[in-house]
PDB file of C-alpha atoms in Angstrom:
ATOM      1  CA  MET J  51     185.852 159.926 -54.194  1.00 88.00           C
ATOM      2  CA  GLY J  52     182.664 158.958 -56.011  1.00 89.00           C
ATOM      3  CA  LEU J  53     181.218 157.516 -52.818  1.00 92.00           C
ATOM      4  CA  VAL J  54     181.936 160.696 -50.859  1.00 94.00           C
ATOM      5  CA  GLY J  55     180.563 162.858 -53.674  1.00 93.00           C
ATOM      6  CA  GLY J  56     177.431 160.719 -53.917  1.00 94.00           C
ATOM      7  CA  ILE J  57     176.800 160.894 -50.181  1.00 95.00           C
ATOM      8  CA  PHE J  58     177.413 164.659 -50.198  1.00 96.00           C
ATOM      9  CA  GLY J  59     175.003 165.078 -53.117  1.00 94.00           C
ATOM     10  CA  VAL J  60     172.303 163.036 -51.394  1.00 95.00           C
ATOM     11  CA  LEU J  61     172.715 165.017 -48.175  1.00 95.00           C
ATOM     12  CA  LEU J  62     172.636 168.307 -50.077  1.00 96.00           C
ATOM     13  CA  GLY J  63     169.489 167.255 -51.920  1.00 93.00           C
ATOM     14  CA  TRP J  64     167.885 166.107 -48.674  1.00 92.00           C
ATOM     15  CA  GLY J  65     168.687 169.452 -47.019  1.00 93.00           C
ATOM     16  CA  ILE J  66     167.249 171.435 -49.922  1.00 93.00           C
ATOM     17  CA  GLY J  67     164.120 169.284 -49.858  1.00 91.00           C
ATOM     18  CA  GLN J  68     163.686 169.847 -46.134  1.00 91.00           C
ATOM     19  CA  ALA J  69     164.096 173.601 -46.609  1.00 93.00           C
ATOM     20  CA  ILE J  70     161.412 173.606 -49.320  1.00 91.00           C
ATOM     21  CA  GLN J  71     159.104 171.539 -47.091  1.00 91.00           C
ATOM     22  CA  LEU J  72     159.621 173.942 -44.190  1.00 91.00           C
ATOM     23  CA  ALA J  73     159.063 177.024 -46.336  1.00 91.00           C
ATOM     24  CA  THR J  74     155.892 175.516 -47.771  1.00 90.00           C
ATOM     25  CA  ALA J  75     154.613 174.625 -44.297  1.00 90.00           C
ATOM     26  CA  VAL J  76     155.241 178.153 -43.013  1.00 91.00           C
ATOM     27  CA  TYR J  77     153.533 179.729 -46.031  1.00 91.00           C
ATOM     28  CA  LEU J  78     150.491 177.476 -45.820  1.00 90.00           C
ATOM     29  CA  LYS J  79     150.195 177.987 -42.056  1.00 90.00           C
ATOM     30  CA  ARG J  80     150.127 181.762 -42.603  1.00 91.00           C
ATOM     31  CA  GLN J  81     147.323 181.215 -45.112  1.00 88.00           C
ATOM     32  CA  GLY J  82     145.377 179.207 -42.524  1.00 88.00           C
ATOM     33  CA  MET J  83     145.821 175.881 -44.292  1.00 88.00           C
ATOM     34  CA  ASN J  84     147.291 172.560 -43.229  1.00 86.00           C
ATOM     35  CA  SER J  85     150.539 171.668 -44.918  1.00 80.00           C
ATOM     36  CA  PRO J  86     150.772 168.241 -46.525  1.00 83.00           C
ATOM     37  CA  ASN J  87     154.050 166.374 -46.678  1.00 80.00           C
ATOM     38  CA  ILE J  88     155.080 167.139 -50.256  1.00 77.00           C
ATOM     39  CA  TRP J  89     158.626 165.857 -49.903  1.00 78.00           C
ATOM     40  CA  SER J  90     159.773 162.261 -49.701  1.00 82.00           C
ATOM     41  CA  VAL J  91     162.740 160.364 -51.065  1.00 85.00           C
ATOM     42  CA  PRO J  92     162.484 156.605 -51.521  1.00 91.00           C
ATOM     43  CA  PRO J  93     165.468 154.555 -50.343  1.00 92.00           C
ATOM     44  CA  TRP J  94     166.048 153.106 -53.831  1.00 96.00           C
ATOM     45  CA  LEU J  95     166.626 156.627 -55.152  1.00 93.00           C
ATOM     46  CA  VAL J  96     169.211 157.385 -52.460  1.00 93.00           C
ATOM     47  CA  PHE J  97     171.130 154.165 -53.137  1.00 95.00           C
ATOM     48  CA  GLY J  98     170.757 154.632 -56.887  1.00 95.00           C
ATOM     49  CA  ALA J  99     172.224 158.138 -56.757  1.00 94.00           C
ATOM     50  CA  ILE J 100     175.183 157.001 -54.661  1.00 95.00           C
ATOM     51  CA  GLY J 101     175.723 153.978 -56.910  1.00 95.00           C
ATOM     52  CA  PHE J 102     175.601 156.152 -60.030  1.00 95.00           C
ATOM     53  CA  ALA J 103     178.178 158.544 -58.546  1.00 95.00           C
ATOM     54  CA  VAL J 104     180.490 155.612 -57.756  1.00 94.00           C
ATOM     55  CA  LEU J 105     179.998 154.161 -61.241  1.00 95.00           C
ATOM     56  CA  VAL J 106     180.816 157.469 -62.961  1.00 94.00           C
ATOM     57  CA  SER J 107     183.908 158.002 -60.812  1.00 93.00           C
ATOM     58  CA  LEU J 108     185.156 154.488 -61.555  1.00 92.00           C
ATOM     59  CA  ALA J 109     184.612 154.926 -65.285  1.00 90.00           C
ATOM     60  CA  SER J 110     186.350 158.299 -65.309  1.00 90.00           C
ATOM     61  CA  GLY J 111     189.342 156.798 -63.512  1.00 88.00           C
ATOM     62  CA  ILE J 112     189.610 153.481 -65.329  1.00 90.00           C
ATOM     63  CA  TYR J 113     189.520 154.877 -68.872  1.00 84.00           C
ATOM     64  CA  PRO J 114     192.555 157.197 -68.568  1.00 82.00           C
ATOM     65  CA  ALA J 115     194.432 154.591 -66.537  1.00 82.00           C
ATOM     66  CA  SER J 116     193.909 151.940 -69.203  1.00 83.00           C
ATOM     67  CA  ARG J 117     195.125 154.320 -71.914  1.00 81.00           C
ATOM     68  CA  ALA J 118     198.189 155.227 -69.858  1.00 78.00           C
ATOM     69  CA  ALA J 119     198.961 151.555 -69.205  1.00 82.00           C
ATOM     70  CA  ARG J 120     199.306 150.964 -72.962  1.00 84.00           C
ATOM     71  CA  LEU J 121     201.933 153.696 -73.370  1.00 81.00           C
ATOM     72  CA  ASP J 122     205.644 153.034 -73.343  1.00 81.00           C
ATOM     73  CA  PRO J 123     206.934 154.764 -70.167  1.00 80.00           C
ATOM     74  CA  VAL J 124     210.008 156.176 -71.905  1.00 79.00           C
ATOM     75  CA  GLU J 125     207.937 157.669 -74.737  1.00 73.00           C
ATOM     76  CA  ALA J 126     205.362 159.075 -72.325  1.00 69.00           C
ATOM     77  CA  LEU J 127     208.018 160.764 -70.180  1.00 76.00           C
ATOM     78  CA  ARG J 128     209.930 162.088 -73.175  1.00 73.00           C
ATOM     79  CA  TYR J 129     207.167 164.607 -73.971  1.00 64.00           C
ATOM     80  CA  GLU J 130     206.596 165.708 -70.369  1.00 58.00           C
TER      81      GLU J 130
END
């Protein structure tokens, strides 16, 4: 789930960046200016964001699972 969320977040960020680049290019063209490329994403940032999303999802799944593994099943189900 973290991998899918990380990929979705990177794609969403890339799409927003492209939209900003396009809007800037259109605005500057109307002003009679050349538009520089103001948007770039280095590959290390893409992989870092996906890796961070995976790391957070693993941590958020492992911690409750380790706590639940220490419980006595009968006691845990008694209060359900």
